[in-house]
PDB file of C-alpha atoms in Angstrom:
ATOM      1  CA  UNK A  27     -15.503   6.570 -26.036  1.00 32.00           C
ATOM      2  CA  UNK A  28     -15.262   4.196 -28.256  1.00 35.00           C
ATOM      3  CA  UNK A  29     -16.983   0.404 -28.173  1.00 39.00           C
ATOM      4  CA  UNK A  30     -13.844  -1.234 -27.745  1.00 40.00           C
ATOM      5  CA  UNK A  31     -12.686   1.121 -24.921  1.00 37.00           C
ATOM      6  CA  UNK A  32     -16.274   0.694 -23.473  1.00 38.00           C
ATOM      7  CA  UNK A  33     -16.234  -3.237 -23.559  1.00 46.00           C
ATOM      8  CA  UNK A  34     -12.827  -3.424 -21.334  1.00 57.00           C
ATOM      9  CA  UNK A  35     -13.660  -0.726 -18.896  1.00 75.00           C
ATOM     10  CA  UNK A  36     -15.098  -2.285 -15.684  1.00 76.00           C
ATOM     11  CA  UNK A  37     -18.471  -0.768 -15.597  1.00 85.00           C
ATOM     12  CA  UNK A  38     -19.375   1.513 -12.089  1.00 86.00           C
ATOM     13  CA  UNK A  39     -21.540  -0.151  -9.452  1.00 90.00           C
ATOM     14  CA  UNK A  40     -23.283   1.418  -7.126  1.00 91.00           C
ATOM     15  CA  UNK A  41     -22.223   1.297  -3.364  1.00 92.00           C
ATOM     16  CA  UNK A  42     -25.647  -0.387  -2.392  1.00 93.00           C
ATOM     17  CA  UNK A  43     -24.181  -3.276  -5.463  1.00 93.00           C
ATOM     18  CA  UNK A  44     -20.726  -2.988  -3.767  1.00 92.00           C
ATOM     19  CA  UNK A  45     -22.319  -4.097  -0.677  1.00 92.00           C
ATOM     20  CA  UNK A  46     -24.498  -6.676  -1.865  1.00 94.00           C
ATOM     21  CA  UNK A  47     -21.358  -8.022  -3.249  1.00 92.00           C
ATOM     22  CA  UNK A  48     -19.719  -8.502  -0.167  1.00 90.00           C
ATOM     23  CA  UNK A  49     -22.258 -10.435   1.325  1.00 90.00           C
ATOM     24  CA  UNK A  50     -22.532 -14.557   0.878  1.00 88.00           C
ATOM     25  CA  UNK A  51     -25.711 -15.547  -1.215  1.00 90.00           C
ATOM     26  CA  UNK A  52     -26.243 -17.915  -4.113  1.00 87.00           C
ATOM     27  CA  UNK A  53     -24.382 -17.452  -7.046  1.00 96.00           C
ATOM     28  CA  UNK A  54     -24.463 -19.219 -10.245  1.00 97.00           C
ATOM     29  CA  UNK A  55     -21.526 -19.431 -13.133  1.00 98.00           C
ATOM     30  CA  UNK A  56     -22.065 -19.881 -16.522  1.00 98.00           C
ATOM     31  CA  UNK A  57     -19.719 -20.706 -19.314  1.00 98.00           C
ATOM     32  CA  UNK A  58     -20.173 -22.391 -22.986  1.00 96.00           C
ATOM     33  CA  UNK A  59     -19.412 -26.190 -23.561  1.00 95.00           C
ATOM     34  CA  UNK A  60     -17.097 -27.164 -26.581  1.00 92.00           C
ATOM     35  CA  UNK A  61     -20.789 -27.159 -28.667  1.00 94.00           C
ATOM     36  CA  UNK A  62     -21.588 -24.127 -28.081  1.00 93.00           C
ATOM     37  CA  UNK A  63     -24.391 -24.904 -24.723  1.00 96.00           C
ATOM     38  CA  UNK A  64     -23.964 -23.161 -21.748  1.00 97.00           C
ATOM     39  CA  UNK A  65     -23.368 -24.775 -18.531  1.00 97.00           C
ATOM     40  CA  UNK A  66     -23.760 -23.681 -15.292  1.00 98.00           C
ATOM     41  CA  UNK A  67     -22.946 -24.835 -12.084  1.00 97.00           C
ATOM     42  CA  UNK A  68     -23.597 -23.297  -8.427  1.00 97.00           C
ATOM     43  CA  UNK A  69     -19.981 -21.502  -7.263  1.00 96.00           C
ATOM     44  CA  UNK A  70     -18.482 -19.115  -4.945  1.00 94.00           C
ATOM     45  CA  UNK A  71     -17.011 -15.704  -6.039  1.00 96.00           C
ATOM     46  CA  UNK A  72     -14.998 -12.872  -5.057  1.00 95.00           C
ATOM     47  CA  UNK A  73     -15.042  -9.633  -6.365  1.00 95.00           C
ATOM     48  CA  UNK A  74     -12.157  -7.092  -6.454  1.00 93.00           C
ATOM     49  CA  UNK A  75     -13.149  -3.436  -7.490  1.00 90.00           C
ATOM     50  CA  UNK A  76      -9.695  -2.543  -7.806  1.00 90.00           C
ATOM     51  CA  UNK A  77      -8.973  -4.792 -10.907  1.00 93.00           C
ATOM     52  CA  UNK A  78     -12.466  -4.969 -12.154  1.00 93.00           C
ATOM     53  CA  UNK A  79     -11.726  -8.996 -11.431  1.00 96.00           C
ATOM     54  CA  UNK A  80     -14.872 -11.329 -10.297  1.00 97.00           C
ATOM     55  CA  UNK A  81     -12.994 -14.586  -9.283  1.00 97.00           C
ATOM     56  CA  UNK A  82     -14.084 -18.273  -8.922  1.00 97.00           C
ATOM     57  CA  UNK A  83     -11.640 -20.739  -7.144  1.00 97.00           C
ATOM     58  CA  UNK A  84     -11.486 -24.132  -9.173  1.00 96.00           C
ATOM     59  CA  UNK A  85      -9.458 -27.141  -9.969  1.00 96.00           C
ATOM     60  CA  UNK A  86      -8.401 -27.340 -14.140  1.00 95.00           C
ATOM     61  CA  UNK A  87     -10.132 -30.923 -13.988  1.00 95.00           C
ATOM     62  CA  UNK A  88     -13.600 -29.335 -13.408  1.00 96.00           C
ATOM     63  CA  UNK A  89     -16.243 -28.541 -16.562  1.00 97.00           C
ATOM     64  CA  UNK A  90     -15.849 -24.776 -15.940  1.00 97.00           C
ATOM     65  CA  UNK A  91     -12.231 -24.733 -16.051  1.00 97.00           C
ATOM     66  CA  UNK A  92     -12.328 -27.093 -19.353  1.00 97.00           C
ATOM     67  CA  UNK A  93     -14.919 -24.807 -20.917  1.00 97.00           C
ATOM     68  CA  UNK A  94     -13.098 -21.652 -20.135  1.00 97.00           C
ATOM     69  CA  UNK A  95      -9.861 -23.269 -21.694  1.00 96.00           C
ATOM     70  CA  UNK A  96     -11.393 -24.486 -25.198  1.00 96.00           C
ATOM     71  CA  UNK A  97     -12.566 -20.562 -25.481  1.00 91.00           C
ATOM     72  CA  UNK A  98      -9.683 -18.445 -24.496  1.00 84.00           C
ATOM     73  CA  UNK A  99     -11.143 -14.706 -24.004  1.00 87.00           C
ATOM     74  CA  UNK A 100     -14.944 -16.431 -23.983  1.00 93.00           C
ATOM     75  CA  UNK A 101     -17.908 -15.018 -22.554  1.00 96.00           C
ATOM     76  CA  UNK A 102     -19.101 -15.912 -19.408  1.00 98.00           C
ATOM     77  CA  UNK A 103     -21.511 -14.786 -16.740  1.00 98.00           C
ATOM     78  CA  UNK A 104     -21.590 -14.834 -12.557  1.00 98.00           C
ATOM     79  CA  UNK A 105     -24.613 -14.312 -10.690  1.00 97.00           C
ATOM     80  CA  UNK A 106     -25.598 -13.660  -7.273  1.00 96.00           C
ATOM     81  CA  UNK A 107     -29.207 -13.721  -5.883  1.00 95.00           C
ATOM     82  CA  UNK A 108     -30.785 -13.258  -2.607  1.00 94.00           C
ATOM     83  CA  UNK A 109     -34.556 -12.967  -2.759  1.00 92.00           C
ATOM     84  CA  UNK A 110     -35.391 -10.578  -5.156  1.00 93.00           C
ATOM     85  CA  UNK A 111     -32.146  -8.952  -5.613  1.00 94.00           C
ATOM     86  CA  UNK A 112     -29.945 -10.457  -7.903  1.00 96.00           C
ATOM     87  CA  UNK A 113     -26.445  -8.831 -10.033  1.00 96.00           C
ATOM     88  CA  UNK A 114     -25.021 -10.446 -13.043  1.00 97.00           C
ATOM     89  CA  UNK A 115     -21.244  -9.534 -13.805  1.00 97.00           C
ATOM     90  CA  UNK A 116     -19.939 -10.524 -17.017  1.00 97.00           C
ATOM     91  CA  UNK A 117     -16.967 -10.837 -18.951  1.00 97.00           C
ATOM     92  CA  UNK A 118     -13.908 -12.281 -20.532  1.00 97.00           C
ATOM     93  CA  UNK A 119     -12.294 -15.187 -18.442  1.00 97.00           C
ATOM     94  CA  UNK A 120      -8.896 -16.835 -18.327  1.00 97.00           C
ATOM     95  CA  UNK A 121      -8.052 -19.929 -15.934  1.00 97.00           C
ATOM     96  CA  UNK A 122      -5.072 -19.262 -14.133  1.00 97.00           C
ATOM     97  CA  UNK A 123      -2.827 -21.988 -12.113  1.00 96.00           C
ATOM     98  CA  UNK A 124       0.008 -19.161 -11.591  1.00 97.00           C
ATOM     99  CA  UNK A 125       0.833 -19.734  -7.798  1.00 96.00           C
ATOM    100  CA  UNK A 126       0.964 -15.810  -7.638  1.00 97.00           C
ATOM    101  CA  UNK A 127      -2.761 -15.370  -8.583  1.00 97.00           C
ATOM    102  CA  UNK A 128      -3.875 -18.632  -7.205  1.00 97.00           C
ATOM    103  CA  UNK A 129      -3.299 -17.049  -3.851  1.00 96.00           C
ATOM    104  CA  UNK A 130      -4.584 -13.671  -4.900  1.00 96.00           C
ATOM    105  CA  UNK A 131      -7.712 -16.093  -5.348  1.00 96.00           C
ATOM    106  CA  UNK A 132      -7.588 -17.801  -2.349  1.00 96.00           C
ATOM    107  CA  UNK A 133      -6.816 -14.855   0.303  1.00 95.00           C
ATOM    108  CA  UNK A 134      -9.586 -12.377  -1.560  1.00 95.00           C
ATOM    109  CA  UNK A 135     -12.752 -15.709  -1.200  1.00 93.00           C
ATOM    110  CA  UNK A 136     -11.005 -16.577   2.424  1.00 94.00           C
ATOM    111  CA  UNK A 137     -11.995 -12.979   2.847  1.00 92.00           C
ATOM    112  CA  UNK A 138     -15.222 -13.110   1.705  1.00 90.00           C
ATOM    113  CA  UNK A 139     -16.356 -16.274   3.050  1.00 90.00           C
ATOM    114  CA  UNK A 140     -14.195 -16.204   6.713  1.00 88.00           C
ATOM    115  CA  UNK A 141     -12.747 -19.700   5.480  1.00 87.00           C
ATOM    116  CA  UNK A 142     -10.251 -21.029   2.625  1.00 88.00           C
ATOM    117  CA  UNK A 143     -11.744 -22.743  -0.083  1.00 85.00           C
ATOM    118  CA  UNK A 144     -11.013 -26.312  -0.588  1.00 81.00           C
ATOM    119  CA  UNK A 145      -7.499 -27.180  -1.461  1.00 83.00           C
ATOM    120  CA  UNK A 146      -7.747 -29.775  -4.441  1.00 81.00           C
ATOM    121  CA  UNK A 147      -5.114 -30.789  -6.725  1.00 85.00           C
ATOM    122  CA  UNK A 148      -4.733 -28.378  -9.816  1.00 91.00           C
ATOM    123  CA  UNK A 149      -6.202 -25.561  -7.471  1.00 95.00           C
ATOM    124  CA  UNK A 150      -6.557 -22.842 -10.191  1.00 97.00           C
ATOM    125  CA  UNK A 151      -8.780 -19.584 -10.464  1.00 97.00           C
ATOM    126  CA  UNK A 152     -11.395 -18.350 -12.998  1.00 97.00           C
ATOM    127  CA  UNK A 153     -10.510 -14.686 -13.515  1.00 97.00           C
ATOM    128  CA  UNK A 154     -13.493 -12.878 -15.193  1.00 97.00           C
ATOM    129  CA  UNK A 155     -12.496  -8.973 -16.367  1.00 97.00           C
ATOM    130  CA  UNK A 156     -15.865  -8.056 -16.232  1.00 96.00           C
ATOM    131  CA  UNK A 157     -17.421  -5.552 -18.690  1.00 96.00           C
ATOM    132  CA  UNK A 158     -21.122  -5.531 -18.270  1.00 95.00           C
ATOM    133  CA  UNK A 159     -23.776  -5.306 -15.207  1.00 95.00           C
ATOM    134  CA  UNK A 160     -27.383  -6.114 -14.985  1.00 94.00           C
ATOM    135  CA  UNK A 161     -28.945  -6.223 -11.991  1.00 90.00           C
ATOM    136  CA  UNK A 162     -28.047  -4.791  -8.284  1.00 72.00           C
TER     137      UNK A 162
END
């Protein structure tokens, strides 16, 4: 394999990191500012085996949105802890405000967290193709 075809193939987890996944801890999201310096802020995030897709519901106004936007295909990180387990998926992200994938966004956390997330104007998700694990 080579490292390109490594670096866009979602990496396997482990059923006891599928799980952990599924449950609702703290979680953390961090992109880079316009400078360069990261920022990260306390979110909410899905994650969809099936597309390799970690997904954070935002509005285009907010800092993460902005950051993601100046960097198209940037870096960025999502972690979850509970105690002393913790997983880190990271990746590429785009912002989306496609009403197709917006929804996608909003049934997969309503889902995961038994309620919708807010409904803000310029409701948009953070879709992160995720390429590398640490952790669970």
């Amino acid at each position: 394999m080579t490292q390109a075809q490594t670096q866009t193939q979602t990496p396997a987890l482990s059923a006891e990191a599928q799980a952990f996944l599924t449950e609702s801890h703290l979680c953390t999201f961090t992109t880079l500012r316009p400078d360069g310096s990261p920022h990260t802020a306390p979110v909410r995030f899905t994650w969809d085996k099936d597309t390799g897709l970690a997904r954070v519901m935002t509005t285009v106004a907010r800092r993460k949105a902005r950051n993601v936007l100046a960097r198209p295909g940037g870096r960025v990180s999502v972690c979850q802890t509970a105690g002393w387990r913790w997983i880190t998926l990271e990746g590429t992200a785009t912002v989306s405000t496609d009403p197709a994938r917006v929804a996608e966004g909003v049934r997969l956390y309503t889902r995961r967290f038994w309620s919708p997330p807010p409904r803000p104007p310029g409701l948009a998700v953070i879709e992160i193709r995720v390429d590398r694990v640490l952790g669970g």
